mmCIF file of C-alpha atoms in Angstrom:
data_model
loop_
_atom_site.group_PDB
_atom_site.id
_atom_site.type_symbol
_atom_site.label_atom_id
_atom_site.label_comp_id
_atom_site.label_asym_id
_atom_site.label_seq_id
_atom_site.Cartn_x
_atom_site.Cartn_y
_atom_site.Cartn_z
ATOM 1 C CA MET A 17 -29.621 -23.807 63.536
ATOM 2 C CA THR A 18 -31.141 -23.189 66.935
ATOM 3 C CA PRO A 19 -28.820 -23.899 69.965
ATOM 4 C CA ILE A 20 -31.126 -26.762 71.122
ATOM 5 C CA LEU A 21 -30.619 -28.576 67.768
ATOM 6 C CA ALA A 22 -26.897 -27.825 67.775
ATOM 7 C CA ALA A 23 -26.346 -29.277 71.199
ATOM 8 C CA SER A 24 -28.720 -32.244 71.082
ATOM 9 C CA ILE A 25 -27.306 -35.669 71.886
ATOM 10 C CA TYR A 26 -29.779 -37.003 69.303
ATOM 11 C CA TRP A 27 -27.272 -36.103 66.581
ATOM 12 C CA HIS A 28 -25.388 -39.249 67.608
ATOM 13 C CA LEU A 29 -28.369 -41.501 66.818
ATOM 14 C CA PRO A 30 -27.695 -42.011 63.087
ATOM 15 C CA VAL A 31 -24.497 -43.958 63.834
ATOM 16 C CA LEU A 32 -26.512 -46.313 66.069
ATOM 17 C CA LEU A 33 -29.304 -46.738 63.531
ATOM 18 C CA VAL A 34 -26.994 -47.451 60.622
ATOM 19 C CA VAL A 35 -24.859 -49.952 62.551
ATOM 20 C CA VAL A 36 -27.789 -51.822 64.118
ATOM 21 C CA SER A 37 -29.663 -52.058 60.818
ATOM 22 C CA LEU A 38 -26.635 -53.246 58.837
ATOM 23 C CA VAL A 39 -25.304 -55.724 61.436
ATOM 24 C CA TYR A 40 -28.711 -57.184 62.325
ATOM 25 C CA SER A 41 -29.587 -57.606 58.584
ATOM 26 C CA ALA A 42 -26.137 -59.199 57.864
ATOM 27 C CA THR A 43 -26.746 -61.765 60.551
ATOM 28 C CA ARG A 44 -30.099 -62.632 58.847
ATOM 29 C CA HIS A 45 -28.851 -63.000 55.283
ATOM 30 C CA ASP A 46 -25.691 -63.862 53.337
ATOM 31 C CA SER A 47 -26.446 -62.145 50.009
ATOM 32 C CA TRP A 48 -25.777 -58.431 49.715
ATOM 33 C CA PRO A 49 -29.007 -57.412 47.956
ATOM 34 C CA ALA A 50 -30.999 -59.138 50.762
ATOM 35 C CA ILE A 51 -28.818 -57.482 53.458
ATOM 36 C CA ARG A 52 -29.305 -54.061 51.832
ATOM 37 C CA ARG A 53 -33.051 -54.507 51.495
ATOM 38 C CA GLU A 54 -33.469 -55.720 55.149
ATOM 39 C CA ALA A 55 -31.168 -52.967 56.440
ATOM 40 C CA VAL A 56 -33.155 -50.245 54.773
ATOM 41 C CA ARG A 57 -36.392 -51.787 56.059
ATOM 42 C CA TRP A 58 -35.032 -51.926 59.663
ATOM 43 C CA GLY A 59 -33.572 -48.427 59.353
ATOM 44 C CA TRP A 60 -37.016 -47.066 58.405
ATOM 45 C CA ARG A 61 -38.765 -49.029 61.190
ATOM 46 C CA MET A 62 -36.414 -47.780 63.863
ATOM 47 C CA THR A 63 -36.422 -44.207 62.590
ATOM 48 C CA SER A 64 -40.254 -44.171 62.396
ATOM 49 C CA PHE A 65 -40.506 -45.679 65.900
ATOM 50 C CA LEU A 66 -38.134 -43.140 67.442
ATOM 51 C CA GLY A 67 -39.619 -40.310 65.358
ATOM 52 C CA GLY A 68 -43.124 -41.326 66.515
ATOM 53 C CA ILE A 69 -42.075 -41.230 70.181
ATOM 54 C CA ALA A 70 -40.356 -37.807 69.601
ATOM 55 C CA LEU A 71 -43.536 -36.458 67.993
ATOM 56 C CA VAL A 72 -45.791 -37.714 70.823
ATOM 57 C CA MET A 73 -43.460 -36.174 73.412
ATOM 58 C CA TYR A 74 -43.301 -32.916 71.503
ATOM 59 C CA LEU A 75 -47.125 -32.736 71.304
ATOM 60 C CA LEU A 76 -47.342 -33.547 75.012
ATOM 61 C CA SER A 77 -44.934 -30.816 75.825
ATOM 62 C CA LEU A 78 -46.999 -28.332 73.818
ATOM 63 C CA TYR A 79 -50.359 -29.178 75.423
ATOM 64 C CA LEU A 80 -49.487 -30.263 78.971
ATOM 65 C CA MET B 5 -35.295 -74.185 51.994
ATOM 66 C CA SER B 6 -35.801 -77.839 52.834
ATOM 67 C CA HIS B 7 -33.411 -79.079 50.056
ATOM 68 C CA LEU B 8 -30.473 -77.200 51.672
ATOM 69 C CA PRO B 9 -28.085 -79.589 53.573
ATOM 70 C CA SER B 10 -28.110 -79.108 57.335
ATOM 71 C CA GLN B 11 -25.693 -76.527 58.606
ATOM 72 C CA LYS B 12 -22.650 -77.767 60.433
ATOM 73 C CA LEU B 13 -21.775 -75.870 63.611
ATOM 74 C CA ASP B 14 -18.444 -74.136 63.571
ATOM 75 C CA PRO B 15 -17.384 -73.375 67.193
ATOM 76 C CA PHE B 16 -13.878 -72.284 66.185
ATOM 77 C CA ALA B 17 -15.286 -69.570 63.908
ATOM 78 C CA ALA B 18 -17.610 -68.526 66.739
ATOM 79 C CA LEU B 19 -14.625 -68.153 69.084
ATOM 80 C CA LEU B 20 -12.838 -66.087 66.429
ATOM 81 C CA SER B 21 -15.910 -63.863 66.114
ATOM 82 C CA TYR B 22 -16.027 -63.402 69.812
ATOM 83 C CA LEU B 23 -12.336 -62.308 69.876
ATOM 84 C CA LEU B 24 -12.699 -59.914 67.009
ATOM 85 C CA PRO B 25 -16.208 -59.335 65.551
ATOM 86 C CA GLY B 26 -16.372 -60.688 62.045
ATOM 87 C CA LEU B 27 -13.105 -62.689 62.218
ATOM 88 C CA GLY B 28 -15.060 -65.983 62.199
ATOM 89 C CA GLN B 29 -16.858 -64.968 59.032
ATOM 90 C CA ILE B 30 -13.584 -63.989 57.387
ATOM 91 C CA TYR B 31 -12.164 -67.391 58.335
ATOM 92 C CA GLN B 32 -15.194 -69.068 56.808
ATOM 93 C CA GLY B 33 -14.654 -67.193 53.537
ATOM 94 C CA ARG B 34 -17.488 -64.663 54.041
ATOM 95 C CA ARG B 35 -14.989 -61.872 53.887
ATOM 96 C CA SER B 36 -17.130 -58.910 53.032
ATOM 97 C CA LYS B 37 -19.592 -59.674 55.783
ATOM 98 C CA GLY B 38 -16.722 -60.207 58.235
ATOM 99 C CA VAL B 39 -15.221 -56.880 57.351
ATOM 100 C CA LEU B 40 -18.705 -55.242 57.718
ATOM 101 C CA PHE B 41 -19.102 -56.736 61.231
ATOM 102 C CA MET B 42 -15.536 -55.898 62.262
ATOM 103 C CA VAL B 43 -15.717 -52.235 61.172
ATOM 104 C CA SER B 44 -19.379 -51.531 62.187
ATOM 105 C CA LEU B 45 -19.106 -53.002 65.688
ATOM 106 C CA HIS B 46 -15.777 -51.481 66.496
ATOM 107 C CA VAL B 47 -16.929 -48.123 65.237
ATOM 108 C CA LEU B 48 -20.045 -48.364 67.424
ATOM 109 C CA PHE B 49 -17.997 -49.538 70.500
ATOM 110 C CA PHE B 50 -15.316 -46.946 70.294
ATOM 111 C CA TYR B 51 -17.812 -44.165 69.289
ATOM 112 C CA GLY B 52 -19.650 -45.057 72.519
ATOM 113 C CA MET B 53 -16.362 -44.880 74.439
ATOM 114 C CA TRP B 54 -15.556 -41.525 72.853
ATOM 115 C CA LEU B 55 -19.052 -40.222 73.892
ATOM 116 C CA GLY B 56 -18.180 -41.185 77.461
ATOM 117 C CA ASN B 57 -14.704 -39.563 77.425
ATOM 118 C CA PHE B 58 -13.266 -43.074 77.209
ATOM 119 C CA ARG B 59 -14.282 -43.682 80.805
ATOM 120 C CA ASN B 60 -17.465 -45.799 80.477
ATOM 121 C CA VAL B 61 -16.131 -49.301 79.865
ATOM 122 C CA TYR B 62 -14.873 -50.773 83.132
ATOM 123 C CA LEU B 63 -15.505 -53.314 85.857
ATOM 124 C CA PRO B 64 -15.258 -51.908 89.346
ATOM 125 C CA HIS B 65 -14.637 -53.613 92.646
ATOM 126 C CA THR B 66 -17.876 -53.207 94.533
ATOM 127 C CA ASP B 67 -19.473 -54.011 97.832
ATOM 128 C CA THR B 68 -21.163 -57.314 97.118
ATOM 129 C CA ARG B 69 -22.703 -57.974 100.496
ATOM 130 C CA GLN B 70 -26.265 -57.149 99.389
ATOM 131 C CA ASN B 71 -26.069 -58.962 96.074
ATOM 132 C CA VAL B 72 -29.077 -61.083 95.086
ATOM 133 C CA VAL B 73 -27.589 -63.618 92.711
ATOM 134 C CA PHE B 74 -23.821 -63.753 93.036
ATOM 135 C CA THR B 75 -21.973 -62.940 96.254
ATOM 136 C CA SER B 76 -18.395 -63.807 95.469
ATOM 137 C CA THR B 77 -16.010 -63.958 92.499
ATOM 138 C CA ILE B 78 -15.914 -61.610 89.542
ATOM 139 C CA LEU B 79 -19.589 -62.349 88.738
ATOM 140 C CA ALA B 80 -20.685 -60.541 91.880
ATOM 141 C CA ASP B 81 -19.046 -57.364 90.578
ATOM 142 C CA VAL B 82 -20.550 -57.925 87.136
ATOM 143 C CA GLU B 83 -23.957 -58.186 88.841
ATOM 144 C CA ASN B 84 -23.257 -54.739 90.287
ATOM 145 C CA ARG B 85 -22.293 -53.337 86.924
ATOM 146 C CA LEU B 86 -24.362 -55.271 84.407
ATOM 147 C CA HIS B 87 -23.268 -52.969 81.614
ATOM 148 C CA PHE B 88 -20.073 -54.907 81.495
ATOM 149 C CA ALA B 89 -21.958 -58.123 80.888
ATOM 150 C CA GLY B 90 -22.925 -56.634 77.498
ATOM 151 C CA GLN B 91 -19.700 -54.890 76.839
ATOM 152 C CA PHE B 92 -17.685 -58.073 77.473
ATOM 153 C CA PHE B 93 -19.093 -59.685 74.239
ATOM 154 C CA ILE B 94 -17.292 -57.209 72.014
ATOM 155 C CA GLY B 95 -14.271 -59.414 72.608
ATOM 156 C CA VAL B 96 -10.633 -58.361 72.916
ATOM 157 C CA ALA B 97 -11.563 -54.644 72.829
ATOM 158 C CA ALA B 98 -13.049 -55.036 76.349
ATOM 159 C CA TRP B 99 -10.269 -57.139 77.801
ATOM 160 C CA PRO B 100 -8.306 -54.163 79.197
ATOM 161 C CA ALA B 101 -11.196 -53.743 81.638
ATOM 162 C CA LEU B 102 -10.495 -57.298 82.883
ATOM 163 C CA ILE B 103 -6.839 -56.643 83.175
ATOM 164 C CA GLN B 104 -7.540 -53.476 85.088
ATOM 165 C CA TYR B 105 -9.984 -55.360 87.402
ATOM 166 C CA ALA B 106 -7.309 -57.978 88.102
ATOM 167 C CA SER B 107 -4.669 -55.328 88.927
ATOM 168 C CA ASP B 108 -4.217 -53.655 92.317
ATOM 169 C CA PRO B 109 -7.316 -51.460 92.953
ATOM 170 C CA LYS B 110 -5.428 -49.207 95.317
ATOM 171 C CA VAL B 111 -3.262 -47.577 92.646
ATOM 172 C CA ASP B 112 -4.620 -44.992 90.209
ATOM 173 C CA LYS B 113 -3.008 -46.343 87.050
ATOM 174 C CA HIS B 114 -2.025 -49.683 85.497
ATOM 175 C CA PRO B 115 1.665 -49.691 84.637
ATOM 176 C CA ILE B 116 1.031 -50.418 80.937
ATOM 177 C CA LEU B 117 -2.632 -49.557 80.269
ATOM 178 C CA GLY B 118 -2.745 -46.413 82.435
ATOM 179 C CA THR B 119 -6.361 -45.474 83.028
ATOM 180 C CA TRP B 120 -7.600 -47.091 79.798
ATOM 181 C CA GLN B 121 -10.844 -48.981 80.876
ATOM 182 C CA ARG B 122 -9.982 -48.569 84.528
ATOM 183 C CA ALA B 123 -12.825 -47.979 86.966
ATOM 184 C CA PRO B 124 -13.068 -44.189 87.593
ATOM 185 C CA ARG B 125 -12.726 -42.903 91.113
ATOM 186 C CA PRO B 126 -16.143 -41.943 92.661
ATOM 187 C CA ASP B 127 -15.389 -38.172 92.411
ATOM 188 C CA GLU B 128 -14.408 -38.560 88.772
ATOM 189 C CA LEU B 129 -17.516 -40.541 88.069
ATOM 190 C CA ASN B 130 -19.695 -37.954 89.728
ATOM 191 C CA ALA B 131 -18.100 -35.207 87.613
ATOM 192 C CA LEU B 132 -18.572 -37.212 84.420
ATOM 193 C CA GLN B 133 -22.231 -37.780 85.111
ATOM 194 C CA ARG B 134 -23.016 -34.344 86.438
ATOM 195 C CA ASN B 135 -21.127 -32.104 84.136
ATOM 196 C CA GLY B 136 -21.917 -33.789 80.784
ATOM 197 C CA ASP B 137 -25.094 -33.509 78.653
ATOM 198 C CA LYS B 138 -25.924 -37.253 79.109
ATOM 199 C CA ARG B 139 -23.317 -38.156 76.506
ATOM 200 C CA TRP B 140 -21.623 -40.322 79.098
ATOM 201 C CA ASP B 141 -24.718 -42.395 79.545
ATOM 202 C CA LEU B 142 -25.526 -42.506 75.812
ATOM 203 C CA GLY B 143 -21.939 -43.705 75.349
ATOM 204 C CA TRP B 144 -22.174 -46.728 77.607
ATOM 205 C CA VAL B 145 -25.482 -47.632 75.924
ATOM 206 C CA TYR B 146 -23.690 -47.705 72.569
ATOM 207 C CA THR B 147 -20.939 -49.898 73.919
ATOM 208 C CA VAL B 148 -23.441 -52.345 75.412
ATOM 209 C CA ILE B 149 -25.353 -52.507 72.149
ATOM 210 C CA ALA B 150 -22.109 -53.220 70.214
ATOM 211 C CA GLY B 151 -21.381 -56.088 72.581
ATOM 212 C CA VAL B 152 -24.852 -57.497 72.409
ATOM 213 C CA LEU B 153 -24.935 -57.207 68.606
ATOM 214 C CA ASN B 154 -21.710 -59.290 68.547
ATOM 215 C CA ILE B 155 -23.662 -62.151 70.171
ATOM 216 C CA LEU B 156 -25.717 -62.278 66.964
ATOM 217 C CA VAL B 157 -22.468 -62.161 64.938
ATOM 218 C CA ILE B 158 -21.005 -65.011 67.017
ATOM 219 C CA TYR B 159 -24.199 -67.044 66.359
ATOM 220 C CA ASP B 160 -23.880 -66.234 62.661
ATOM 221 C CA ALA B 161 -20.362 -67.633 62.686
ATOM 222 C CA LEU B 162 -21.411 -70.728 64.674
ATOM 223 C CA ALA B 163 -24.557 -71.665 62.749
ATOM 224 C CA GLY B 164 -24.784 -69.481 59.647
ATOM 225 C CA PRO B 165 -27.332 -66.695 58.923
ATOM 226 C CA ALA B 166 -30.799 -66.933 60.341
ATOM 227 C CA VAL B 167 -32.351 -67.045 56.851
ATOM 228 C CA ARG B 168 -30.505 -69.377 54.566
ATOM 229 C CA ASP B 169 -30.359 -68.404 50.923
ATOM 230 C CA ALA B 170 -29.780 -71.246 48.517
ATOM 231 C CA THR B 171 -28.316 -69.069 45.747
ATOM 232 C CA SER B 172 -25.610 -67.432 47.911
ATOM 233 C CA GLU B 173 -24.649 -70.754 49.539
ATOM 234 C CA LEU B 174 -24.229 -72.422 46.154
ATOM 235 C CA GLU B 175 -22.200 -69.458 44.868
ATOM 236 C CA ARG B 176 -19.947 -69.656 47.954
ATOM 237 C CA LYS B 177 -19.420 -73.356 47.482
ATOM 238 C CA ALA B 178 -18.648 -72.845 43.763
ATOM 239 C CA VAL B 179 -15.961 -70.269 44.675
ATOM 240 C CA ALA B 180 -14.487 -72.504 47.360
ATOM 241 C CA THR B 181 -14.139 -75.544 44.984
#
């Protein structure tokens, strides 16, 4: 593991993603299968959004 | 959806969920959801505090002369540290900050709480922000998100889930009777 990965504050993000997905989904539904489905959906959405931003910034840092 | 009876508001459960996230749901018999809220939101809140060396939840006494909205009372200080407006909604877990705010600002420690959720001195705050790797800032963001998420939890206790599912409601009623 490179030092930059070892020291990154982004390692703390999974906690936030899991909690936000689960809690938000549980406030939308009462049944566990629906909560799980919604949580996975939101988890993916947020991860893709953040990953997309990270990718754009990485590409910008390569070419600017 | 239209055949479901209208949801009765439950302000007492909402109050319980404010005090301890998920307690209102447990009171209503939605135990597993209540436990999920209680564990998840407290984990997020205290994880955020840990990221900030347990020094990022507080309400300081500030100079309120240039405030735009509030110029006196506690709200003026909240206006100058809006983070606390979010953190407050985690419930009892953020009350030590209010106790610290109400205590003598000239002493360094509260006789019982010590420095727990006490506003850091300016030099201490500078050191926390300058010497860290932004973990202190990330930490307060987590605590604010935990508090804001609890507003959704309070609403869930007050008025039920946003999407009402006939099957789970009937199952719950059958268990209750």
